[in-house]
Coordinates of C-alpha atoms and ligand atoms in Angstrom, one line a residue:
X10 CA 75.9 -1.8 20.1
X11 CA 72.6 -2.3 18.4
X12 CA 69.6 -3.0 20.6
X13 CA 66.0 -3.7 19.9
X14 CA 64.6 -2.3 23.2
X15 CA 63.9 1.2 21.9
X16 CA 61.4 3.2 19.9
X17 CA 62.3 3.8 16.3
X18 CA 63.5 7.4 16.2
X19 CA 61.5 9.9 14.1
X20 CA 64.4 10.5 11.7
X21 CA 64.6 6.8 10.9
X22 CA 60.9 6.7 10.2
X23 CA 61.0 9.8 8.0
X24 CA 64.1 8.8 6.0
X25 CA 62.6 5.4 5.3
X26 CA 59.2 6.5 4.3
X27 CA 57.9 4.3 1.4
X28 CA 60.9 1.9 1.5
X29 CA 60.7 -1.7 2.4
X30 CA 63.3 -4.1 3.6
X31 CA 63.9 -7.8 3.4
X32 CA 63.5 -10.2 6.4
X33 CA 67.2 -9.7 7.2
X34 CA 66.5 -5.9 7.3
X35 CA 68.6 -5.2 4.2
X36 CA 67.4 -3.1 1.3
X37 CA 69.1 -1.9 -1.9
X38 CA 70.9 1.3 -1.2
X39 CA 68.4 4.0 -2.3
X40 CA 71.0 6.1 -4.1
X41 CA 68.4 8.4 -5.8
X42 CA 67.2 9.5 -2.3
X43 CA 70.5 11.4 -1.5
X44 CA 70.0 15.1 -2.1
X45 CA 72.7 17.6 -3.1
X46 CA 72.5 18.7 0.6
X47 CA 73.2 15.2 1.7
X48 CA 76.3 15.0 -0.4
X49 CA 77.5 18.4 0.9
X50 CA 76.9 17.3 4.5
X51 CA 79.0 14.1 3.8
X52 CA 81.7 16.2 2.3
X53 CA 81.8 18.5 5.3
X54 CA 81.9 15.6 7.8
X55 CA 84.5 13.8 5.7
X56 CA 86.8 16.9 5.5
X57 CA 86.5 17.7 9.2
X58 CA 87.5 14.2 10.3
X59 CA 90.1 13.5 7.6
X60 CA 91.9 16.7 8.5
X61 CA 92.0 15.9 12.1
X62 CA 92.6 12.2 12.2
X63 CA 96.2 11.9 11.0
X64 CA 98.2 11.5 14.2
X65 CA 95.1 10.6 16.1
X66 CA 93.5 7.6 14.4
X67 CA 95.6 4.4 14.2
X68 CA 97.5 3.7 10.9
X69 CA 95.3 0.7 10.2
X70 CA 92.2 3.0 10.1
X71 CA 93.8 5.6 7.9
X72 CA 95.2 3.0 5.6
X73 CA 91.8 1.4 5.3
X74 CA 90.2 4.7 4.5
X75 CA 92.7 5.3 1.7
X76 CA 92.7 1.7 0.4
X77 CA 88.9 1.6 0.1
X78 CA 89.0 4.9 -1.6
X79 CA 86.0 6.1 0.4
X80 CA 84.5 9.1 -1.4
X81 CA 85.4 12.5 0.1
X82 CA 82.7 14.5 -1.7
X83 CA 79.6 12.4 -1.8
X84 CA 77.9 9.5 0.1
X85 CA 79.6 6.4 -1.2
X86 CA 78.0 3.9 -3.4
X87 CA 78.0 0.7 -1.4
X88 CA 78.3 -1.6 -4.4
X89 CA 81.4 0.2 -5.6
X90 CA 83.0 0.1 -2.1
X91 CA 82.2 -3.6 -1.8
X92 CA 84.3 -4.5 -4.8
X93 CA 87.5 -3.4 -2.9
X94 CA 86.3 -4.5 0.6
X95 CA 85.2 -8.0 -0.6
X96 CA 88.5 -8.5 -2.4
X97 CA 90.5 -7.6 0.7
X98 CA 88.8 -9.6 3.5
X99 CA 85.6 -11.1 2.2
X100 CA 83.5 -8.6 4.1
X101 CA 80.8 -6.5 2.5
X102 CA 78.5 -3.8 3.6
X103 CA 74.7 -4.1 3.4
X104 CA 72.2 -1.2 3.5
X105 CA 69.8 -1.2 6.4
X106 CA 67.1 1.3 7.5
X107 CA 68.7 2.1 10.9
X108 CA 69.3 0.1 14.1
X109 CA 68.3 -3.5 13.6
X110 CA 67.4 -6.3 16.1
X111 CA 70.3 -7.9 17.9
X112 CA 69.9 -11.3 16.4
X113 CA 69.8 -10.0 12.9
X114 CA 72.8 -7.8 13.6
X115 CA 74.8 -10.8 14.9
X116 CA 73.8 -13.0 12.0
X117 CA 75.1 -10.4 9.5
X118 CA 78.5 -10.0 11.4
X119 CA 78.9 -13.8 11.7
X120 CA 78.6 -13.9 7.9
X121 CA 81.0 -11.0 7.3
X122 CA 78.3 -8.5 6.4
X123 CA 78.4 -5.2 8.1
X124 CA 75.0 -3.5 8.3
X125 CA 75.2 0.2 7.3
X126 CA 72.4 2.7 7.9
X127 CA 71.9 4.1 4.4
X128 CA 70.7 7.6 5.3
X129 CA 72.7 10.6 6.5
X130 CA 72.1 13.1 9.3
X131 CA 70.9 16.6 8.6
X132 CA 73.2 19.7 8.5
X133 CA 72.2 20.8 12.0
X134 CA 73.3 17.4 13.4
X135 CA 76.9 17.6 12.2
X136 CA 78.3 17.3 15.8
X137 CA 75.9 14.8 17.4
X138 CA 73.2 12.3 16.4
X139 CA 71.9 9.8 18.9
X140 CA 71.4 7.0 16.3
X141 CA 73.9 5.8 13.8
X142 CA 73.7 7.1 10.3
X143 CA 75.8 6.3 7.1
X144 CA 78.6 8.6 8.3
X145 CA 79.0 6.8 11.6
X146 CA 78.5 3.3 10.2
X147 CA 80.6 3.7 7.0
X148 CA 83.3 6.2 7.8
X149 CA 83.6 5.0 11.4
X150 CA 83.4 1.2 11.0
X151 CA 84.2 0.1 7.5
X152 CA 87.9 1.2 7.1
X153 CA 89.1 -1.3 9.7
X154 CA 87.3 -4.1 8.0
X155 CA 90.1 -4.4 5.6
X156 CA 92.5 -5.2 8.4
X157 CA 92.5 -9.0 8.5
X158 CA 92.8 -9.4 12.3
X159 CA 90.1 -6.8 13.1
X160 CA 87.9 -8.4 10.3
X161 CA 88.2 -11.8 12.1
X162 CA 87.5 -10.2 15.5
X163 CA 84.3 -8.6 14.3
X164 CA 83.1 -11.9 12.8
X165 CA 83.9 -13.8 16.0
X166 CA 81.9 -11.1 17.9
X167 CA 78.9 -11.8 15.7
X168 CA 79.2 -15.6 16.4
X169 CA 79.5 -14.9 20.1
X170 CA 76.5 -12.6 20.1
X171 CA 74.0 -15.2 19.3
X172 CA 75.4 -17.4 22.0
X173 CA 75.4 -14.6 24.6
X174 CA 71.8 -13.8 23.7
X175 CA 70.7 -17.4 24.3
X176 CA 72.6 -17.5 27.6
X177 CA 71.1 -14.3 28.8
X178 CA 74.5 -12.5 28.9
X179 CA 74.1 -10.0 26.1
X180 CA 74.7 -6.9 28.3
X181 CA 78.1 -8.2 29.2
X182 CA 79.1 -8.8 25.6
X183 CA 77.6 -5.4 24.6
X184 CA 80.2 -3.8 26.9
X185 CA 82.9 -5.4 25.0
X186 CA 81.6 -4.1 21.7
X187 CA 81.2 -0.6 23.3
X188 CA 84.7 -0.4 24.8
X189 CA 86.4 -1.8 21.7
X190 CA 84.6 -1.5 18.4
X191 CA 83.0 1.8 19.3
X192 CA 85.3 3.5 21.8
X193 CA 88.6 1.6 21.7
X194 CA 92.1 3.2 21.9
X195 CA 95.3 1.4 20.8
X196 CA 98.8 2.0 22.2
X197 CA 101.4 2.3 19.3
X198 CA 105.1 3.1 19.3
X199 CA 104.1 6.5 18.0
X200 CA 101.7 7.1 20.9
X201 CA 98.1 6.4 21.8
X202 CA 95.7 6.3 18.8
X203 CA 92.0 5.9 18.2
X204 CA 90.4 2.9 16.5
X205 CA 86.8 3.0 17.8
X206 CA 84.1 4.0 15.3
X207 CA 82.2 6.1 17.8
X208 CA 85.3 8.2 18.2
X209 CA 86.6 8.5 14.7
X210 CA 83.2 9.6 13.5
X211 CA 83.0 12.4 16.1
X212 CA 85.1 15.6 15.9
X213 CA 84.9 16.5 19.5
X214 CA 85.5 13.0 21.0
X215 CA 88.4 12.5 18.6
X216 CA 90.1 15.3 20.5
X217 CA 88.7 14.6 24.0
X218 CA 89.6 10.9 24.2
X219 CA 93.4 11.6 23.6
X220 CA 93.9 15.1 24.9
X221 CA 91.6 15.6 27.9
X222 CA 92.7 15.0 31.5
X223 CA 89.1 14.1 32.5
X224 CA 88.7 10.5 31.4
X225 CA 90.5 7.4 32.6
X226 CA 92.7 5.5 30.1
X227 CA 93.1 1.9 31.2
X228 CA 94.8 -1.2 29.7
X229 CA 92.5 -3.7 27.9
X230 CA 91.2 -6.4 30.2
X231 CA 88.4 -8.6 29.0
X232 CA 86.7 -9.4 32.3
X233 CA 87.2 -5.8 33.6
X234 CA 85.4 -4.5 30.5
X235 CA 82.6 -6.9 30.8
X236 CA 82.0 -5.6 34.4
X237 CA 82.0 -2.0 33.4
X238 CA 78.9 0.1 32.7
X239 CA 79.1 2.8 30.0
X240 CA 77.5 6.1 29.2
X241 CA 75.7 6.7 25.9
X242 CA 74.7 10.3 26.3
X243 CA 78.1 12.0 26.4
X244 CA 81.9 11.4 26.3
X245 CA 83.2 8.2 28.0
X246 CA 84.5 8.3 31.5
X247 CA 86.9 5.5 30.7
X248 CA 88.7 4.4 27.6
X249 CA 90.3 0.9 27.3
X250 CA 93.6 0.7 25.5
X251 CA 94.7 -2.4 23.5
X252 CA 98.3 -3.1 22.5
X253 CA 97.4 -4.6 19.2
X254 CA 94.5 -6.0 17.3
X255 CA 96.0 -9.4 17.7
X256 CA 95.8 -9.0 21.5
X257 CA 92.1 -8.2 21.1
X258 CA 91.5 -11.2 18.9
X259 CA 93.5 -13.6 21.1
X260 CA 91.8 -12.5 24.3
X261 CA 88.3 -13.0 22.8
X262 CA 89.0 -16.3 21.1
X263 CA 88.1 -18.7 24.0
X264 CA 84.5 -19.6 24.8
X265 CA 83.0 -16.9 27.0
X266 CA 80.6 -19.2 28.8
X267 CA 82.7 -19.7 32.0
X268 CA 83.8 -16.1 31.8
X269 CA 80.3 -14.8 32.0
X270 CA 79.7 -16.8 35.2
X271 CA 83.0 -15.4 36.7
X272 CA 82.1 -11.8 35.7
X273 CA 78.7 -12.1 37.3
X274 CA 80.3 -13.1 40.6
X275 CA 82.7 -10.2 40.5
X276 CA 80.0 -7.5 40.3
X277 CA 79.4 -4.5 38.2
X278 CA 81.6 -1.4 38.0
X279 CA 80.6 2.2 37.3
X280 CA 81.8 3.7 34.1
X281 CA 84.4 5.9 35.9
X282 CA 85.7 3.5 38.6
X283 CA 89.3 2.5 38.8
X284 CA 90.2 -1.0 40.1
X285 CA 93.3 -2.0 42.0
X286 CA 94.6 -4.2 39.2
X287 CA 94.0 -1.8 36.4
X288 CA 96.9 -1.1 34.1
X289 CA 96.8 2.6 34.3
X290 CA 97.7 4.9 31.4
X291 CA 95.9 7.9 32.9
X292 CA 93.6 8.4 35.9
X293 CA 91.0 10.9 35.0
X294 CA 90.6 14.1 37.0
X295 CA 86.8 13.7 36.5
X296 CA 86.3 17.3 35.4
X297 CA 82.9 17.7 33.6
X298 CA 81.7 14.2 34.4
X299 CA 78.4 15.6 35.9
X300 CA 75.8 13.2 37.0
X301 CA 75.0 11.4 33.7
X302 CA 73.8 7.9 34.1
X303 CA 75.8 4.8 33.1
X304 CA 74.0 2.0 31.2
Ligands
FE2_21 FE1 78.7 2.0 15.6

């Protein structure tokens, strides 16, 4: 989830030195700024994830990665990638300096434009980077955009975002983004699989979310998710599992306005809590949860 209540991180300032962006925060992808080291870092990240993800990421993600022909050995050229993406679902990616204000972010999504941070993390940040970079934004998010149902879901989310902001319910909608687009799991006939971008772009969480006994794995429930805090500083305490992208799209199609009121009445849940009506896939043993704070 993008938010504008933060200080711009040093790395974002450094990477964007001398660059300017338009009012909608887009800029031409500065291809000449990628160093040989950047391309090597991309290749390392790509290899690590693509070796591990078969059997872990959902088929739709893996098919998207292949169909878009995302470069394995260098940071992709956004224009080249857009030719295939646009032809498939009408989405395209736009380069941005980093995190952008909520309303700008929603406006892009509502118009089937996915903002992608243009710069790449540094070699010592292979395993963790607090802010999104081109690997997270592109490798993590873009392959699913050629899935027609997911593509429509993300556009609907953008439209809903402006509305939630005006109603003052953005934190509730942000939880939906977090527990689906970023950290969602999907139950398939072959077993549980990953579709969340925050997971597929992370080597350690790609293993943890499916293999560890620590976290809860609970069936998708829109109101339940909107009540649930999340943690941004380490692995999730709870993952929510959808049955299909169609389920996700259908559940989120109605107007959320009455839902926000209902959710507010029900009260907030901690990230690791289990509720009596939860559809349980796994109750976490809570090992290693520590005392990190939920947002
Ligand atoms: Fe993301």
